[in-house]
PDB file of C-alpha atoms in Angstrom:
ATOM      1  CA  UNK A  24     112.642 126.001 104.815  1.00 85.00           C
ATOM      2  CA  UNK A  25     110.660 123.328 104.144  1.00 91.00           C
ATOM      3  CA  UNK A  26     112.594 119.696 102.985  1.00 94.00           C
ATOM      4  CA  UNK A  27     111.278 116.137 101.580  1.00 96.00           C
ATOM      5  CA  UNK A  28     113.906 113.296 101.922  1.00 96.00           C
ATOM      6  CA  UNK A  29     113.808 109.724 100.388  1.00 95.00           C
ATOM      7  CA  UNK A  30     115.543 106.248  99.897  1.00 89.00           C
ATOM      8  CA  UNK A  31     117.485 106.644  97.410  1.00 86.00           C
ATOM      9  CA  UNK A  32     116.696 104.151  94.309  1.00 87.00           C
ATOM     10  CA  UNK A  33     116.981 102.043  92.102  1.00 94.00           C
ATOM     11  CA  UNK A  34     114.383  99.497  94.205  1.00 96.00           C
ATOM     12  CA  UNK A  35     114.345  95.904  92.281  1.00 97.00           C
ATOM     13  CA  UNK A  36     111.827  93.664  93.773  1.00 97.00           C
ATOM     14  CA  UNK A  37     110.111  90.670  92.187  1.00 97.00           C
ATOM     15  CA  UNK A  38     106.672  90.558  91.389  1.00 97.00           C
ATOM     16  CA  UNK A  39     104.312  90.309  94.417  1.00 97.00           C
ATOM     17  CA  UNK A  40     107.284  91.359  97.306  1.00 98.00           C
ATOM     18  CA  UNK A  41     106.064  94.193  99.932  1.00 98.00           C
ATOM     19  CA  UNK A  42     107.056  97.513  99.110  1.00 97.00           C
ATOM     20  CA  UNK A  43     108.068  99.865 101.106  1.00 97.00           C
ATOM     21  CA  UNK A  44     109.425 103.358 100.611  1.00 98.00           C
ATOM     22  CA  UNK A  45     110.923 105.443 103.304  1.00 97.00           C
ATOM     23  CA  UNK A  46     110.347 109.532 103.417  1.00 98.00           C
ATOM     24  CA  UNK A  47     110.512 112.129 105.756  1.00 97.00           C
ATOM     25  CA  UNK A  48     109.851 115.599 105.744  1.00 97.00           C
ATOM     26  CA  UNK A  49     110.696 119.060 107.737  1.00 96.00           C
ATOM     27  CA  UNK A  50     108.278 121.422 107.694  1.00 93.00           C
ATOM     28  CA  UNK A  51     106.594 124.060 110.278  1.00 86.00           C
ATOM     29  CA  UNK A  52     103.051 122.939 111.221  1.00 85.00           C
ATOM     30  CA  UNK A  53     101.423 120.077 109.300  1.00 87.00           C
ATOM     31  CA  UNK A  54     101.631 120.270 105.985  1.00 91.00           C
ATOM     32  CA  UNK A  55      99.267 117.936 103.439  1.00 92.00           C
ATOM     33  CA  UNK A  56     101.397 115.303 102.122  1.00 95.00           C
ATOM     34  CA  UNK A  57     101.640 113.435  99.030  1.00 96.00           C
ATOM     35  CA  UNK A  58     102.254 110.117  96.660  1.00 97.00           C
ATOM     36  CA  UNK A  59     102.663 111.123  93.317  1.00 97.00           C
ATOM     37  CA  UNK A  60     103.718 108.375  90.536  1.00 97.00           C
ATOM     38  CA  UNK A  61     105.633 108.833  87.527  1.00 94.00           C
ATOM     39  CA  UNK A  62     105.230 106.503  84.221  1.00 92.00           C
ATOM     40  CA  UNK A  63     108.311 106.859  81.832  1.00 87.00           C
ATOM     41  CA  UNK A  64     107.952 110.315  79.558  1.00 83.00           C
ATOM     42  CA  UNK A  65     104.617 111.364  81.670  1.00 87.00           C
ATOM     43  CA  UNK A  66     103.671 113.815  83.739  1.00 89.00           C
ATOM     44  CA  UNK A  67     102.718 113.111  87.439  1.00 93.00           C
ATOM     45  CA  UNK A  68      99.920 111.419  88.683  1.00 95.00           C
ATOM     46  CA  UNK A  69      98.502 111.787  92.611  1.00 95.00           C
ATOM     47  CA  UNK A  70      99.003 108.190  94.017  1.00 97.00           C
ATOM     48  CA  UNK A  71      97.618 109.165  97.528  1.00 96.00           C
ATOM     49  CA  UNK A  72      97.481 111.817 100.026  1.00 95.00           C
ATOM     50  CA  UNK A  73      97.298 113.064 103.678  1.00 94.00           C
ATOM     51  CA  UNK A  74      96.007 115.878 104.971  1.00 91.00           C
ATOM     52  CA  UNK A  75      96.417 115.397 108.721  1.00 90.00           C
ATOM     53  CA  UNK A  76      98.342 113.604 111.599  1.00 92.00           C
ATOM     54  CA  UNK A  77      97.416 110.076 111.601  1.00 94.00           C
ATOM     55  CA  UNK A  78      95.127 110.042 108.358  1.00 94.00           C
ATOM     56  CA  UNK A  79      96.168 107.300 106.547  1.00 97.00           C
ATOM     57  CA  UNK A  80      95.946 107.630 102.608  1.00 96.00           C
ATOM     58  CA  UNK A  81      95.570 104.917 100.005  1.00 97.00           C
ATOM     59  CA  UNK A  82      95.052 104.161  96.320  1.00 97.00           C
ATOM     60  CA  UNK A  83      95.651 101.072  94.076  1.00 95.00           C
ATOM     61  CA  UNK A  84      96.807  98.927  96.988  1.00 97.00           C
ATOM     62  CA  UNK A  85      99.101 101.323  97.896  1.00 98.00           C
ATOM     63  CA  UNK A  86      98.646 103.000 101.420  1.00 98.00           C
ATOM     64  CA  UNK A  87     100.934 105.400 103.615  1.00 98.00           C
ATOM     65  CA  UNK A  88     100.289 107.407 106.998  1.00 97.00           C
ATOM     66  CA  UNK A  89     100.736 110.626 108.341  1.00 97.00           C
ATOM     67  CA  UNK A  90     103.205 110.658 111.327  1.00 96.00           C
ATOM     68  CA  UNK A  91     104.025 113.691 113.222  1.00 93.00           C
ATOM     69  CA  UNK A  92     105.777 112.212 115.828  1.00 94.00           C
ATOM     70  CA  UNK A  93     108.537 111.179 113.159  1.00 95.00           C
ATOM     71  CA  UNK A  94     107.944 113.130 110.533  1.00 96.00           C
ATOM     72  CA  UNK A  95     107.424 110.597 108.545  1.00 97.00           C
ATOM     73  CA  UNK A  96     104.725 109.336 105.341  1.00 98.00           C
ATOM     74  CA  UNK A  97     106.589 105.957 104.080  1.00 98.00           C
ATOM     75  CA  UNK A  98     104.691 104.360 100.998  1.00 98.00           C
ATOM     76  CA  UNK A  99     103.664 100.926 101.524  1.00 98.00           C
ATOM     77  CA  UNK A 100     102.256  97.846  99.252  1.00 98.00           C
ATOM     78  CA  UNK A 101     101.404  94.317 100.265  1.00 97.00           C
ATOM     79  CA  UNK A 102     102.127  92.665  96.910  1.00 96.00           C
ATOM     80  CA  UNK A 103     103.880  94.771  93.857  1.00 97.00           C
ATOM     81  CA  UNK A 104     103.094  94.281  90.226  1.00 97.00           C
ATOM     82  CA  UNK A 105     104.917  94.833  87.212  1.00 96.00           C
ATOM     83  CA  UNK A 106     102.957  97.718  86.057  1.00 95.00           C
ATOM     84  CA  UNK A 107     103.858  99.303  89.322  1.00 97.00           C
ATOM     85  CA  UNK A 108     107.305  99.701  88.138  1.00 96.00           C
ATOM     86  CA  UNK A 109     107.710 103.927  87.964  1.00 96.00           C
ATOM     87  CA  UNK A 110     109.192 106.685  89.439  1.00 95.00           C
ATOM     88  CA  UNK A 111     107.259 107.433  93.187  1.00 97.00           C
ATOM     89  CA  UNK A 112     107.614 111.080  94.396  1.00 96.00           C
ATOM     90  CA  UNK A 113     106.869 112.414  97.687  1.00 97.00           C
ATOM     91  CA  UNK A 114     106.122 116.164  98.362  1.00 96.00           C
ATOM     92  CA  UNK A 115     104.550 118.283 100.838  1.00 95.00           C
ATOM     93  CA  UNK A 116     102.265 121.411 100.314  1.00 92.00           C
ATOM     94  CA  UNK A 117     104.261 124.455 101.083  1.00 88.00           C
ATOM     95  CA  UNK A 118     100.979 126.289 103.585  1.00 81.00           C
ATOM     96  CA  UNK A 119     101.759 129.488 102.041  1.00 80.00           C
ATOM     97  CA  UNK A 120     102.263 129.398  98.985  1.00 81.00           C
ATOM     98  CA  UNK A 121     100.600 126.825  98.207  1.00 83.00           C
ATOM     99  CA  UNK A 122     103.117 124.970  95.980  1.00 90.00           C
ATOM    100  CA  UNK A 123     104.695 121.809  96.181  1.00 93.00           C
ATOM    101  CA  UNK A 124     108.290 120.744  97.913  1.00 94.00           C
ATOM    102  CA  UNK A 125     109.010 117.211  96.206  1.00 95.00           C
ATOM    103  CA  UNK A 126     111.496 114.891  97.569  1.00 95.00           C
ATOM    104  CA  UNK A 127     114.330 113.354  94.709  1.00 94.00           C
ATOM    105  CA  UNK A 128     112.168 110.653  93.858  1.00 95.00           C
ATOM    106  CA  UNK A 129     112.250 106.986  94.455  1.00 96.00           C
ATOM    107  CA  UNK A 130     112.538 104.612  90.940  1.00 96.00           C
ATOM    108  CA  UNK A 131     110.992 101.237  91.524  1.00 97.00           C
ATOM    109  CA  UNK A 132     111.652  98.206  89.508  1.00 97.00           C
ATOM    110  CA  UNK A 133     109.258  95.053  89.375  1.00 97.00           C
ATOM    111  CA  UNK A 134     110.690  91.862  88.038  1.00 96.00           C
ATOM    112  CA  UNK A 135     108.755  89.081  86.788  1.00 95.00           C
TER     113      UNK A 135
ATOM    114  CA  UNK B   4      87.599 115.429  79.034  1.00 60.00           C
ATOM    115  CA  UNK B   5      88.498 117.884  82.074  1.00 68.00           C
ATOM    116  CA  UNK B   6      92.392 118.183  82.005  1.00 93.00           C
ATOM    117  CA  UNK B   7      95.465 119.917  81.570  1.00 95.00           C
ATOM    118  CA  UNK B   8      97.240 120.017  78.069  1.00 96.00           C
ATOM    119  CA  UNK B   9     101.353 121.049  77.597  1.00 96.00           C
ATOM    120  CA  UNK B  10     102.689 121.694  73.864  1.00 93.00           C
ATOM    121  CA  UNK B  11     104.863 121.164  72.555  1.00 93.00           C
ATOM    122  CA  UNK B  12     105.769 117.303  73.389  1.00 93.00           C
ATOM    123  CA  UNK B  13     109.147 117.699  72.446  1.00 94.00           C
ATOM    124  CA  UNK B  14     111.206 121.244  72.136  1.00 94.00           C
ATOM    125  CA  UNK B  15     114.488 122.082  70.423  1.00 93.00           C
ATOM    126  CA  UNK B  16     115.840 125.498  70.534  1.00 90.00           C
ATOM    127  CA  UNK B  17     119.102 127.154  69.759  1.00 90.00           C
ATOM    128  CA  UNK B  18     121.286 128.853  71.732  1.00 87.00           C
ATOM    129  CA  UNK B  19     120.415 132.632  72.292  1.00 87.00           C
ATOM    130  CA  UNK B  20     116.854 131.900  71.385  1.00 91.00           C
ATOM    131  CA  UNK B  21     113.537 132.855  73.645  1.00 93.00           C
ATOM    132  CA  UNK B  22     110.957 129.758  73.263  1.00 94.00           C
ATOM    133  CA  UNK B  23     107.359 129.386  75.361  1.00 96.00           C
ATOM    134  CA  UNK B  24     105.391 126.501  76.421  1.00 97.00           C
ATOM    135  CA  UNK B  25     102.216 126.106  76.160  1.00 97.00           C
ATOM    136  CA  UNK B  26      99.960 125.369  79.719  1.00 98.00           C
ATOM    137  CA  UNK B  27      96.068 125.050  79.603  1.00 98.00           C
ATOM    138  CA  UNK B  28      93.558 123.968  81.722  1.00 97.00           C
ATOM    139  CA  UNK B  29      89.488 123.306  81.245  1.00 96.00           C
ATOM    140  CA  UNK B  30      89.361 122.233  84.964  1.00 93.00           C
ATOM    141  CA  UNK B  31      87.742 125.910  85.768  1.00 93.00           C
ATOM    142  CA  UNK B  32      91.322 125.760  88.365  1.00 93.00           C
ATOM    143  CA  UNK B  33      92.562 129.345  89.967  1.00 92.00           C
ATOM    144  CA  UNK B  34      96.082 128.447  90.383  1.00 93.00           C
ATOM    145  CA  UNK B  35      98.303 127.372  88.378  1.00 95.00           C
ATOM    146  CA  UNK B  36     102.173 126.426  88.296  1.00 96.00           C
ATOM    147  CA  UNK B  37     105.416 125.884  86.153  1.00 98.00           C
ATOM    148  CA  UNK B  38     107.749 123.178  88.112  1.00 97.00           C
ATOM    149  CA  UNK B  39     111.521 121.691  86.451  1.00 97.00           C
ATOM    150  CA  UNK B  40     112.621 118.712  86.661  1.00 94.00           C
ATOM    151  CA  UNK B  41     116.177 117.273  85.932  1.00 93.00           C
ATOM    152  CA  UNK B  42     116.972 113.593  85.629  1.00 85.00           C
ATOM    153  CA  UNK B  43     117.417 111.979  88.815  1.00 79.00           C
ATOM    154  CA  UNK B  44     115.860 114.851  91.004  1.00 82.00           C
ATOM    155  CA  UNK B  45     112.660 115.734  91.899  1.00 86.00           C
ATOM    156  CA  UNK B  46     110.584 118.898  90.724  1.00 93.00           C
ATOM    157  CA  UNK B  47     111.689 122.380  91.430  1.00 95.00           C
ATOM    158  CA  UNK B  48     109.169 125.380  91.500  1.00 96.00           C
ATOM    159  CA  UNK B  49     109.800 128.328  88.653  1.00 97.00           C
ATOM    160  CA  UNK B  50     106.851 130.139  88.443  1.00 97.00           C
ATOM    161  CA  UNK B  51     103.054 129.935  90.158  1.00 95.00           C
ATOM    162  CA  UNK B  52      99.739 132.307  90.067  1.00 95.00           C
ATOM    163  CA  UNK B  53      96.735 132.034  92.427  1.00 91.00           C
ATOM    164  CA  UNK B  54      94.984 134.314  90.409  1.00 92.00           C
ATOM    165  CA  UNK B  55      94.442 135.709  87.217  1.00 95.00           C
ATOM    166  CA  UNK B  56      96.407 138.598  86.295  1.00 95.00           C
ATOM    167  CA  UNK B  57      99.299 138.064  89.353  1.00 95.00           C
ATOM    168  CA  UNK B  58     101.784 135.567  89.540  1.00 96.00           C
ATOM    169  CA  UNK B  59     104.851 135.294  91.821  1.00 96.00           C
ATOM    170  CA  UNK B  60     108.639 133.807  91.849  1.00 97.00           C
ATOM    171  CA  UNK B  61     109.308 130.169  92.622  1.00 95.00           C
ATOM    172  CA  UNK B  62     112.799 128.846  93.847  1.00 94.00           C
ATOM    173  CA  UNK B  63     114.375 128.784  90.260  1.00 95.00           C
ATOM    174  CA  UNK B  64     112.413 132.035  88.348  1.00 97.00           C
ATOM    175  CA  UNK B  65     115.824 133.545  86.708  1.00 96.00           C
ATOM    176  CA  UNK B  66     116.035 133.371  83.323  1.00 96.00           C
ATOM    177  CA  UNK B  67     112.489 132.703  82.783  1.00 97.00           C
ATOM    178  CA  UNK B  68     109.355 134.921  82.302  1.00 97.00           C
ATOM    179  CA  UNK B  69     105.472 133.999  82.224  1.00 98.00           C
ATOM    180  CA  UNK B  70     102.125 135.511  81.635  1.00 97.00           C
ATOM    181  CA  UNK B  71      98.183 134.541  83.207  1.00 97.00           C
ATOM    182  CA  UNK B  72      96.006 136.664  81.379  1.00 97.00           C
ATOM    183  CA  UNK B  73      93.603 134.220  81.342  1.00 97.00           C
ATOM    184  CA  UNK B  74      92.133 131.589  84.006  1.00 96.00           C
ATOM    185  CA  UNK B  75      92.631 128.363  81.737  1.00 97.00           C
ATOM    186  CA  UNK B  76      96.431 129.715  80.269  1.00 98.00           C
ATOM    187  CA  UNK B  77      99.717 129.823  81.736  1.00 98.00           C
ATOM    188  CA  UNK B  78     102.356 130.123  79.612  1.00 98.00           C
ATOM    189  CA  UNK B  79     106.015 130.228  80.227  1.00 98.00           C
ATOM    190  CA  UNK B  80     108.670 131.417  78.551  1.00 97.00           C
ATOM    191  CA  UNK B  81     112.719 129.886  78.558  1.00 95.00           C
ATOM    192  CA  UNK B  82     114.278 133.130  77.796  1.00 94.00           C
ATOM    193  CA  UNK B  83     118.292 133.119  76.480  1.00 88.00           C
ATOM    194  CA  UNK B  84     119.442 134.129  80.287  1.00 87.00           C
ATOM    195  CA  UNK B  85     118.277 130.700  81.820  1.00 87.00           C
ATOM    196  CA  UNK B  86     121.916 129.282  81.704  1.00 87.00           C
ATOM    197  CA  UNK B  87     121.047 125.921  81.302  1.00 90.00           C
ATOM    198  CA  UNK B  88     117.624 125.283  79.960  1.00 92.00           C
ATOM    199  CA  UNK B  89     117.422 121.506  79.091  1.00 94.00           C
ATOM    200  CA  UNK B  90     115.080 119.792  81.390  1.00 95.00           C
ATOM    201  CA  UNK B  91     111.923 118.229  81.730  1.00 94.00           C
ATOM    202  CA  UNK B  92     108.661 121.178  82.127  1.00 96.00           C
ATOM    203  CA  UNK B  93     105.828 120.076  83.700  1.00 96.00           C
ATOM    204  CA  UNK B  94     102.811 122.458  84.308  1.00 97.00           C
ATOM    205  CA  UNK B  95     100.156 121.897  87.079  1.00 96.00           C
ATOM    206  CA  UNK B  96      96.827 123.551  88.038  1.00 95.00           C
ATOM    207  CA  UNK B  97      94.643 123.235  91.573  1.00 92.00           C
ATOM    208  CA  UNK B  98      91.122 124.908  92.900  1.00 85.00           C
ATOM    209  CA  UNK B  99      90.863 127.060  95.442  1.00 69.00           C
ATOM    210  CA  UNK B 100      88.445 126.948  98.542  1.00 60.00           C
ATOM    211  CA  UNK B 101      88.083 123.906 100.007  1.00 51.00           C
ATOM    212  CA  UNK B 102      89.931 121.130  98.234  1.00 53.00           C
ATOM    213  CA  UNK B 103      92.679 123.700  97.298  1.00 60.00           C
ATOM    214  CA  UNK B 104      95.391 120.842  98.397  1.00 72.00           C
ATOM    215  CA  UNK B 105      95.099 118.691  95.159  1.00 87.00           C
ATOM    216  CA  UNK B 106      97.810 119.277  92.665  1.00 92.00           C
ATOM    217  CA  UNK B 107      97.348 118.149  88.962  1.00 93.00           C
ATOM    218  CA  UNK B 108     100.283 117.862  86.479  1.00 95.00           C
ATOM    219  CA  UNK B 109      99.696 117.826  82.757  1.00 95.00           C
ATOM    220  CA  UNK B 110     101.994 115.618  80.500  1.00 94.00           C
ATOM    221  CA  UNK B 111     105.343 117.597  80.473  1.00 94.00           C
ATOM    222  CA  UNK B 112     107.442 119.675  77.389  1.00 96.00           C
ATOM    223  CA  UNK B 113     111.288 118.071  77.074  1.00 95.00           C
ATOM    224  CA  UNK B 114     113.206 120.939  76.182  1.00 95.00           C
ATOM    225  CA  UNK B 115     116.418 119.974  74.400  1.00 94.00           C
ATOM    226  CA  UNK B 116     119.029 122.879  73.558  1.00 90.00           C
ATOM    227  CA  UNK B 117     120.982 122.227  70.896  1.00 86.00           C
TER     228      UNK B 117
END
């Protein structure tokens, strides 16, 4: 069935480091992917999205790219805030169903 | 304001006791869906309906029952056989046709059994 893997967390950076967070997926075919951000006690909000091999999605300052050839849609940002500090999910759209597989989720911590 | 509203915030129930959540939508959205999520781990599917008046089983369904009688309602009930109830209930609706990829998640219920 289908899968969504990512770093695990806590990730502490100070205030304007690059981001990155790693996630893979296994699917069959090409599933839409997702960025979805949690605030504490919130639902979830769409960050960014993908819906095909080599689209690159972005929101916010925050960007990540479709890649079949590894399987891969790793979250990227140049220069973190505080206010970015939140829980990052990724997830993939399950084709028939039409539902959502989410990976564990990915906590991010900004320091002054 | 388009969105999608969850009540209540906050839920306490008893042991043995049946309890529902509320899910609606004014985003004129087909489907609809009931996901859990338990701290540290991401969000499991329960429950989801493409259409009004059908519905189908997600990955964790037992011990929990809902209803889509109407387009903009979706409303799930924790029933006494769901073993271990206490988690995090988010509710989510998306379109159909075209942009049918689009997920959106309304603010959550914290059930708490006590």
């Amino acid at each position: 069935g289908n899968s969504v893997t990512q770093m695990e967390g806590p990730v502490t950076l100070s205030e304007e480091a690059f981001l990155t967070i790693n996630c893979t997926y296994t699917a069959t075919g090409y599933p839409s992917l997702f960025w979805y951000v949690q605030y504490p006690g919130e639902g979830l909000q769409l960050l960014l999205k993908a819906t095909k091999a080599d689209d690159k999605g972005s929101n916010k300052g925050f960007e990540a790219t479709y890649r079949k050839e590894t399987t891969s849609f790793h979250l990227e940002k140049g220069s973190v805030q505080v206010s970015d500090s939140a829980v990052y999910f990724c997830a993939l759209l399950d084709t028939g169903r039409r539902a959502l597989t989410f990976g564990s989720g990915t906590r991010l911590q900004v320091q002054p | 304001d388009g969105g999608i509203t969850q009540s209540p915030k906050y839920l306490f129930r008893k042991e043995g006791q049946n309890v529902t959540l509320s899910c609606e939508q004014n985003l004129n959205h087909d489907a609809m869906y009931w996901y859990r999520q338990d701290p540290g781990q991401g969000l499991r599917l329960i429950y989801y309906s493409q259409i009004v008046n059908d519905f189908q089983k997600g990955d964790i369904a037992e011990g929990y029952s809902v209803s889509r009688e109407k387009k903009e309602s979706f409303p799930l009930t924790v029933t006494s056989a769901q073993k271990n109830p206490t988690a995090f209930y988010l509710c989510a609706s998306a379109s159909a046709g075209a942009n049918t990829d689009t997920q959106y998640f309304g603010p959550g219920t914290r059930l708490t059994v006590l």
